[in-house]
Amino acid sequence: MSFAPCAVMGNVADDDRSKLSTTERAAVAAAVAATVTVVLLRCQMVHSAGRLKTQLRARRMKVMQPLPAAGLDTAAICDAVFQVCCSMGCGGMPRTTPRWWVKRRTGGAWEDLRPADDATEECFCDKLRMSPRVFREITENLSPFLQRRVTFYREPLQPDHSVAYALYRWASGETYKSSTCNFGIGRATGVVAVWDVTAALLAVYREKVSWPTRVRKAVVLRAFTNKGFPNCHGCIDCTHIYINKPANGPGEDYFDRKRRFSVVAQVLVDLDLRVLDVFVGYLGSCHDVRVIHLSSLWARAEVGELFTGPPVMLPFQVQTSGYLLGDYGYPSSEWIVVPYGETSQHSSELWFHNKQKTARGAVERAFGRLKGMWRLFLRSHKTNMETLPQQFVAVCILHNILIDVGIPFDDNFLWEVDTNGVQRRVDLGIQRPSGPPVCMDSSTPNWRGCVDSEGCVGGADECPLMKAGGRCPRRPARQVDDASYESGRVGSGEDSTSECFVLASLCRHVESQMEFAVLRRSVVR
């Protein structure tokens, strides 16, 4: 009996705690209502998406069926377009637009070159150095090497976009940061595009830079013959491509005569300025002699694989299979004709020097056209020897293509304005070695040339050519007096061309091989 009041009092306390206030009841009711609403909306969305997918599937099957001959159902087509838009909105189809985290591409200079923007031929020549027709032909040939697979992510660059960017970078000389902004692409994409286009050009147009054969060879030989050098195959010289100081390599190896860091490019051209052979990549401190000794051109010439045509017999029993014109930096050999020095030249030597320099000027004009149009190789590059030589060869290929199609060269490309606002000629990277003091007056005065039909002055025992077991190629058919010799009227007037070759090639070659002076006086008009 004593515990009953306590039990009654505990029950009353539990009932009081189980009761909710008005505010709590309202909050619970609102939460329940919100939960029910969310569940209902979600169910409706799922139901609507399923119904749209079903309708879209049925619509696709209907559209795939052949339409009646009466014509198209415009209302049905509009309805199908509406259904496709709804399906894309609810996630029924994969995205065709990039994700939010993909960087958007802008237009820039590429939009100015697209046919839809009515790009003019002048605009193409200014930005890409070629006409729209040539650009389309190159793009069509390179497309198999540049086409990329389309995925659900961002659409890859089209071949024409990649080719246009590579040409623009080579022509403008801009950095990757600046040029990629003009084309609305990222820097990494631009680097890959340039490398892809370079590899494609080397694969498709490799024959554009090659030794001339057949008809082309005949055209080259005829052009040099008209200039006074029969059976000459080209002019050779070196240019320097400037680079930044190597970070992890010996910088002194790249330090050239102009006290700049560079790599050497050896180029062989004809009188039409077409590149016949290119050898690029050696250190800027290398001399021209070392570069040509390391090139395949020297090896082919020494074994007789370079000049494969039939030998040509020049006057005075001089026989040659071919030769090149070079400057002072090249050695005297049977197939390289170099000029005399600049010191105290005889009148006949000066005449030959001017003729040789005029013909050899083709290689300097070729460098001007090559670097003037593709200005990337006028500025300094980062030391990346994996891509720089290949890019230079690719530009040489483009150089020949533009010559073949007749694209003219604007001489204004050879001039630029410096930081002080002064217009100056661009630096083509041609570094002239100092000429040796070789002249007629500085050599042995007794060597006056051939004076009788039996051989040279002093007989066969003193003539280096006769000692070598050959016939003196400078023996004229008549006796030569001092007056005719000093006036430069020795020999037939029409054969001065071949006699220039005798002077520069055979005599200089015998001098280098037998290590003493030989006939210095030329037999030219």
XYZ file of C-alpha atoms in Angstrom:
525
model
C 0.000 0.000 0.000
C 2.825 2.341 0.607
C 4.097 2.120 -3.074
C 0.849 3.019 -4.870
C 1.112 6.780 -4.664
C 4.633 6.635 -6.158
C 3.478 4.606 -9.172
C 0.641 6.983 -9.919
C 2.947 9.947 -9.760
C 5.467 8.299 -12.233
C 2.775 7.677 -14.861
C 1.651 11.283 -14.713
C 5.237 12.488 -15.318
C 5.644 10.220 -18.411
C 2.435 11.536 -19.958
C 3.630 15.118 -19.566
C 6.948 14.386 -21.330
C 5.257 12.644 -24.298
C 3.247 15.687 -25.230
C 4.697 18.012 -28.049
C 4.395 21.718 -28.181
C 2.635 23.531 -30.987
C 5.914 24.671 -32.613
C 7.356 21.189 -32.623
C 4.212 19.762 -34.164
C 4.340 22.351 -36.970
C 8.015 21.573 -37.716
C 7.350 17.854 -37.907
C 4.422 18.398 -40.253
C 6.493 20.627 -42.549
C 9.329 18.096 -42.719
C 6.956 15.285 -43.582
C 5.311 17.390 -46.277
C 8.682 18.358 -47.807
C 9.855 14.766 -47.867
C 6.691 13.627 -49.563
C 6.983 16.440 -52.121
C 10.603 15.583 -52.992
C 9.763 11.938 -53.391
C 6.836 12.760 -55.653
C 8.896 15.151 -57.797
C 11.677 12.622 -58.167
C 9.226 9.959 -59.201
C 7.678 12.297 -61.730
C 11.101 13.180 -63.198
C 12.098 9.544 -63.512
C 8.763 8.721 -65.059
C 9.047 11.637 -67.503
C 12.603 10.696 -68.484
C 11.598 7.104 -69.114
C 8.621 8.179 -71.159
C 10.783 10.577 -73.232
C 13.352 7.860 -73.876
C 10.611 5.504 -74.993
C 9.108 8.118 -77.279
C 12.525 9.012 -78.670
C 13.302 5.373 -79.397
C 9.995 5.009 -81.193
C 10.605 8.236 -83.100
C 14.035 7.040 -84.222
C 12.556 3.835 -85.560
C 9.926 5.807 -87.394
C 12.425 8.258 -88.881
C 14.657 5.431 -90.085
C 11.795 4.057 -92.154
C 11.593 5.365 -95.750
C 9.346 8.368 -96.144
C 6.363 8.187 -98.480
C 6.701 9.674 -101.912
C 4.140 12.329 -101.088
C 6.837 14.398 -99.376
C 8.191 15.183 -95.951
C 6.022 15.689 -92.914
C 7.165 19.088 -91.683
C 5.206 18.834 -88.463
C 6.719 15.431 -87.689
C 10.239 16.738 -88.331
C 9.693 19.719 -86.050
C 8.304 17.366 -83.416
C 11.375 15.124 -83.775
C 13.701 18.078 -83.327
C 11.799 19.088 -80.218
C 12.024 15.562 -78.833
C 15.780 15.434 -79.467
C 16.256 18.733 -77.648
C 14.224 17.473 -74.708
C 16.193 14.239 -74.647
C 19.494 16.104 -74.613
C 18.229 18.290 -71.802
C 17.247 15.367 -69.568
C 20.430 13.371 -70.271
C 18.983 10.884 -72.728
C 21.835 11.474 -75.236
C 25.605 11.963 -74.750
C 27.029 15.480 -74.651
C 28.221 17.147 -77.820
C 29.519 20.191 -75.954
C 32.630 20.118 -73.745
C 32.420 19.730 -70.024
C 32.564 22.813 -67.850
C 36.174 22.053 -66.882
C 37.399 22.047 -70.515
C 38.915 25.348 -71.630
C 36.828 26.990 -74.331
C 38.464 27.843 -77.662
C 38.149 31.268 -79.205
C 38.472 32.313 -82.839
C 41.374 34.734 -83.278
C 43.448 34.831 -86.469
C 42.151 31.426 -87.553
C 38.641 32.817 -87.964
C 40.034 35.481 -90.306
C 41.468 32.763 -92.570
C 38.421 30.540 -92.778
C 36.515 30.550 -96.088
C 33.289 31.430 -94.273
C 34.832 34.766 -93.319
C 35.671 35.622 -96.955
C 39.428 35.489 -96.411
C 41.218 37.188 -99.298
C 44.328 35.936 -101.067
C 46.252 38.938 -99.754
C 45.378 37.967 -96.190
C 46.576 34.406 -96.793
C 49.859 35.558 -98.318
C 50.442 37.963 -95.445
C 49.802 35.453 -92.659
C 50.684 32.094 -94.250
C 52.947 33.162 -97.164
C 50.860 31.317 -99.743
C 47.592 31.506 -101.648
C 44.414 29.724 -100.487
C 44.736 27.232 -103.349
C 48.258 26.177 -102.335
C 47.185 25.999 -98.701
C 44.297 23.672 -99.552
C 46.570 21.418 -101.627
C 49.115 21.106 -98.823
C 46.384 20.476 -96.249
C 44.797 17.790 -98.402
C 48.115 15.962 -98.787
C 48.924 16.181 -95.073
C 45.442 15.288 -93.798
C 46.049 11.504 -93.510
C 48.900 12.232 -91.080
C 47.027 14.875 -89.059
C 43.507 13.479 -88.700
C 42.581 12.585 -85.122
C 39.785 10.400 -83.751
C 36.721 12.229 -82.436
C 35.778 11.370 -78.840
C 33.096 12.492 -76.390
C 35.485 15.130 -75.074
C 36.597 18.282 -76.838
C 36.711 18.104 -80.612
C 40.319 17.749 -81.865
C 41.986 20.254 -84.174
C 41.134 19.753 -87.810
C 44.051 19.289 -90.257
C 43.571 22.711 -91.837
C 43.644 24.318 -88.389
C 46.911 22.562 -87.486
C 48.587 23.383 -90.807
C 47.493 27.013 -90.613
C 48.880 27.388 -87.109
C 52.250 25.837 -87.995
C 52.592 28.068 -91.068
C 51.581 31.123 -89.057
C 54.164 30.435 -86.365
C 56.967 29.883 -88.893
C 55.981 32.967 -90.895
C 55.427 35.383 -88.015
C 58.174 34.185 -85.693
C 55.920 34.693 -82.675
C 56.301 32.719 -79.482
C 54.007 29.842 -78.637
C 52.243 31.961 -76.042
C 51.392 34.732 -78.501
C 50.647 32.613 -81.570
C 48.398 30.146 -79.750
C 46.312 33.016 -78.395
C 45.806 34.269 -81.949
C 44.532 30.837 -82.978
C 42.437 30.182 -79.888
C 44.303 27.067 -78.755
C 46.457 26.149 -75.780
C 50.234 26.252 -75.738
C 50.590 22.474 -75.413
C 48.204 22.003 -78.338
C 50.270 24.419 -80.429
C 53.520 22.592 -79.694
C 51.985 19.269 -80.712
C 50.466 20.796 -83.867
C 53.821 22.195 -85.041
C 55.569 18.889 -84.473
C 52.808 16.929 -86.246
C 52.893 19.235 -89.282
C 56.699 19.040 -89.380
C 56.657 15.243 -89.368
C 53.929 15.195 -92.022
C 55.874 17.531 -94.334
C 59.003 15.402 -94.009
C 56.999 12.272 -94.817
C 54.946 13.592 -97.746
C 57.254 16.101 -99.460
C 60.673 14.595 -98.821
C 61.462 14.556 -102.542
C 61.098 18.348 -102.711
C 64.625 18.701 -101.281
C 66.681 16.295 -103.356
C 69.501 16.157 -105.866
C 68.232 17.122 -109.349
C 67.822 14.413 -111.957
C 66.827 14.199 -115.612
C 64.977 17.287 -116.818
C 65.557 19.254 -113.645
C 69.276 18.507 -113.762
C 69.467 19.689 -117.366
C 67.766 22.961 -116.402
C 70.232 23.529 -113.549
C 73.290 22.814 -115.707
C 72.039 25.068 -118.497
C 71.495 27.937 -116.068
C 75.040 27.711 -114.699
C 76.455 27.397 -118.208
C 74.777 30.662 -119.141
C 76.417 32.226 -116.080
C 79.865 31.082 -117.226
C 80.325 27.822 -115.312
C 79.621 24.726 -117.429
C 78.690 21.500 -115.668
C 78.255 23.321 -112.342
C 75.585 21.745 -110.142
C 74.964 24.357 -107.447
C 76.207 26.865 -104.876
C 76.965 25.885 -101.295
C 77.171 27.973 -98.136
C 76.330 27.913 -94.425
C 73.973 29.986 -92.312
C 73.612 30.149 -88.543
C 70.364 29.625 -86.610
C 70.589 31.501 -83.342
C 69.624 29.789 -80.097
C 69.605 30.641 -76.427
C 72.538 29.623 -74.281
C 72.238 25.906 -73.449
C 71.297 25.423 -69.821
C 72.840 21.990 -69.262
C 75.444 21.845 -72.010
C 78.822 23.371 -72.875
C 77.851 26.813 -74.127
C 81.267 27.536 -75.656
C 80.654 24.846 -78.283
C 77.704 26.849 -79.632
C 79.549 30.216 -79.519
C 80.149 31.442 -83.099
C 82.266 34.210 -84.638
C 79.607 36.844 -83.991
C 79.722 35.984 -80.295
C 76.258 34.482 -80.352
C 75.001 30.976 -79.649
C 73.909 29.167 -82.791
C 73.763 25.965 -84.803
C 75.000 25.653 -88.387
C 72.861 24.847 -91.422
C 74.661 23.927 -94.658
C 72.504 24.551 -97.726
C 73.071 23.796 -101.410
C 70.960 25.728 -103.946
C 70.685 26.254 -107.691
C 70.268 29.507 -109.602
C 66.478 29.329 -109.174
C 67.076 29.503 -105.390
C 65.694 25.989 -104.899
C 67.251 24.025 -102.043
C 68.953 20.866 -103.329
C 70.531 19.643 -100.099
C 70.409 20.704 -96.451
C 72.507 19.603 -93.484
C 71.636 21.243 -90.152
C 72.300 20.683 -86.476
C 76.017 21.020 -85.789
C 77.425 23.420 -83.198
C 77.860 27.072 -84.085
C 81.597 26.990 -83.378
C 82.192 24.452 -86.173
C 83.980 25.765 -89.255
C 82.438 25.337 -92.693
C 85.154 22.821 -93.589
C 84.299 20.610 -90.642
C 80.584 20.820 -91.389
C 80.976 19.707 -94.988
C 83.348 16.906 -93.964
C 80.711 15.600 -91.567
C 77.872 15.834 -94.082
C 76.766 13.104 -96.443
C 77.484 15.459 -99.354
C 81.236 15.083 -98.866
C 81.091 11.308 -98.582
C 78.969 10.978 -101.721
C 81.246 13.286 -103.700
C 84.440 11.528 -102.633
C 83.177 8.093 -103.666
C 81.735 9.376 -106.945
C 78.040 9.066 -106.090
C 77.230 12.787 -106.220
C 78.127 13.693 -109.812
C 76.901 10.680 -111.735
C 76.524 12.273 -115.153
C 78.894 11.698 -118.049
C 82.162 13.666 -117.813
C 82.358 16.894 -119.772
C 85.518 17.728 -121.700
C 86.478 21.377 -121.362
C 89.137 23.140 -123.432
C 92.789 22.333 -122.727
C 91.860 18.685 -122.129
C 90.160 19.384 -118.807
C 87.607 16.730 -117.887
C 85.083 17.162 -115.094
C 82.005 15.301 -113.917
C 80.683 18.252 -111.936
C 81.513 20.766 -109.236
C 80.023 23.296 -106.815
C 80.713 26.972 -106.132
C 81.790 27.873 -102.598
C 83.362 30.728 -100.662
C 86.685 31.010 -98.835
C 85.505 28.759 -96.027
C 85.589 25.630 -98.180
C 88.652 23.599 -99.110
C 90.139 23.453 -102.580
C 89.099 20.230 -104.237
C 88.195 18.793 -107.592
C 84.507 19.447 -107.020
C 84.489 22.768 -105.104
C 85.503 25.969 -106.896
C 86.477 28.747 -104.477
C 87.477 32.353 -105.282
C 90.859 34.015 -104.929
C 91.731 36.201 -101.979
C 91.079 39.911 -101.755
C 94.738 41.014 -101.641
C 96.448 42.526 -104.709
C 94.398 40.693 -107.257
C 95.471 40.567 -110.857
C 92.955 41.851 -113.370
C 92.200 38.350 -114.645
C 91.875 37.049 -111.079
C 89.542 39.913 -110.256
C 87.444 39.099 -113.309
C 87.152 35.471 -112.250
C 86.454 36.497 -108.650
C 83.563 38.720 -109.735
C 82.102 36.048 -112.004
C 82.272 33.437 -109.269
C 80.845 35.789 -106.658
C 77.971 36.768 -108.942
C 76.982 33.161 -109.567
C 77.471 32.225 -105.914
C 75.186 35.080 -104.866
C 72.259 32.741 -105.500
C 72.796 31.059 -102.137
C 72.669 34.414 -100.319
C 69.449 35.326 -102.105
C 68.060 31.926 -101.164
C 68.858 32.596 -97.504
C 67.157 35.973 -97.798
C 63.997 34.461 -99.244
C 64.022 31.502 -96.853
C 64.517 33.436 -93.631
C 62.658 36.511 -94.813
C 59.436 34.619 -95.468
C 59.779 32.245 -92.515
C 60.913 34.713 -89.879
C 60.988 32.211 -87.053
C 64.598 31.473 -88.021
C 65.643 35.110 -87.683
C 65.246 35.129 -83.910
C 66.803 33.059 -81.139
C 65.355 29.655 -80.279
C 65.341 27.554 -77.193
C 67.948 24.824 -77.361
C 65.749 21.956 -78.496
C 67.812 19.955 -80.947
C 65.106 17.311 -81.220
C 62.780 19.571 -83.214
C 64.776 22.575 -84.494
C 66.655 20.776 -87.333
C 63.482 19.047 -88.496
C 61.575 22.327 -88.531
C 64.308 23.963 -90.626
C 64.164 21.134 -93.171
C 60.360 21.441 -93.253
C 60.679 25.158 -93.982
C 63.142 24.356 -96.799
C 60.473 22.068 -98.258
C 57.915 24.884 -98.102
C 60.511 27.192 -99.666
C 60.783 24.905 -102.715
C 57.015 24.436 -102.947
C 56.422 28.182 -103.100
C 59.098 28.569 -105.783
C 57.527 25.793 -107.865
C 54.058 27.383 -107.738
C 55.420 30.858 -108.482
C 54.757 32.679 -105.197
C 56.753 35.955 -105.436
C 59.024 37.249 -102.712
C 58.516 40.657 -101.141
C 61.842 42.418 -100.562
C 60.318 44.241 -97.601
C 60.719 41.000 -95.643
C 64.472 41.663 -95.594
C 64.030 44.794 -93.494
C 62.924 45.315 -89.925
C 62.598 48.154 -87.427
C 64.744 47.920 -84.300
C 63.875 49.105 -80.806
C 65.093 52.627 -81.638
C 62.730 52.923 -84.595
C 65.542 52.635 -87.161
C 64.973 50.435 -90.200
C 67.788 47.972 -90.793
C 68.452 44.857 -92.819
C 67.779 41.568 -91.085
C 70.652 39.338 -90.011
C 70.598 36.245 -92.220
C 73.189 34.454 -90.095
C 75.795 34.313 -92.876
C 79.281 34.489 -91.363
C 82.057 35.063 -93.867
C 85.467 33.594 -93.076
C 88.421 35.785 -93.896
C 89.809 35.037 -97.335
C 93.346 33.717 -97.683
C 95.923 36.172 -99.091
C 96.202 34.241 -102.334
C 96.942 36.227 -105.465
C 99.057 36.073 -108.556
C 101.531 38.737 -107.522
C 102.273 37.046 -104.193
C 103.104 33.705 -105.775
C 106.285 32.620 -107.531
C 106.968 35.183 -110.285
C 108.429 32.584 -112.671
C 105.089 30.852 -113.085
C 103.787 32.885 -115.984
C 101.600 30.243 -117.556
C 102.222 28.162 -120.641
C 104.478 29.747 -123.270
C 105.130 26.961 -125.743
C 103.587 23.807 -127.079
C 105.903 21.557 -125.076
C 104.647 22.478 -121.627
C 105.184 25.052 -118.882
C 108.035 27.419 -118.219
C 111.030 25.415 -117.041
C 109.866 22.187 -118.652
C 108.073 19.179 -117.288
C 110.466 18.807 -114.347
C 109.207 22.037 -112.760
C 105.527 21.904 -113.666
C 103.508 20.361 -110.807
C 100.832 19.153 -113.180
C 103.341 17.380 -115.404
C 104.957 15.856 -112.306
C 101.587 14.430 -111.386
C 101.639 12.501 -114.637
C 99.068 14.560 -116.484
C 98.967 17.066 -119.257
C 99.114 20.735 -118.391
C 95.518 21.871 -118.895
C 96.522 25.501 -119.417
C 98.710 24.987 -122.502
C 97.408 27.218 -125.289
C 97.644 26.388 -128.936
C 99.916 29.357 -129.636
C 102.795 31.144 -127.997
C 101.882 33.787 -125.447
C 103.779 37.029 -125.101
C 103.940 39.242 -122.026
C 101.709 41.907 -123.553
C 98.900 39.452 -124.212
C 99.341 37.898 -120.798
C 99.201 41.160 -118.870
C 96.162 42.328 -120.840
C 94.305 39.121 -120.026
C 93.860 38.157 -123.682
C 95.390 34.688 -123.455
C 93.457 31.792 -124.935
C 90.286 31.804 -126.976
C 87.798 34.436 -125.973
C 84.831 32.087 -126.008
C 86.457 29.549 -123.679
C 87.008 31.839 -120.690
C 84.330 29.950 -118.814
C 86.148 26.632 -118.797
C 89.480 28.321 -118.139
C 88.017 29.831 -114.976
C 87.284 26.316 -113.877
C 90.841 25.250 -114.694
C 92.223 28.052 -112.562
C 90.006 27.559 -109.516
C 89.584 23.795 -109.504
C 92.487 21.883 -111.009
C 95.334 24.245 -110.187
C 94.128 24.976 -106.683
C 93.495 21.267 -106.128
C 97.003 20.329 -107.263
C 98.379 23.020 -104.941
C 96.541 21.600 -101.951
C 97.574 18.046 -102.787
C 101.253 18.658 -103.689
C 101.794 21.463 -101.133
C 103.452 24.108 -103.304
C 102.314 27.000 -105.442
C 101.100 26.346 -108.972
C 99.945 28.398 -111.886
C 98.435 31.613 -110.501
C 97.778 33.492 -113.678
C 94.429 32.699 -115.244
C 94.065 32.255 -118.947
C 90.930 34.363 -119.324
C 89.932 37.205 -121.499
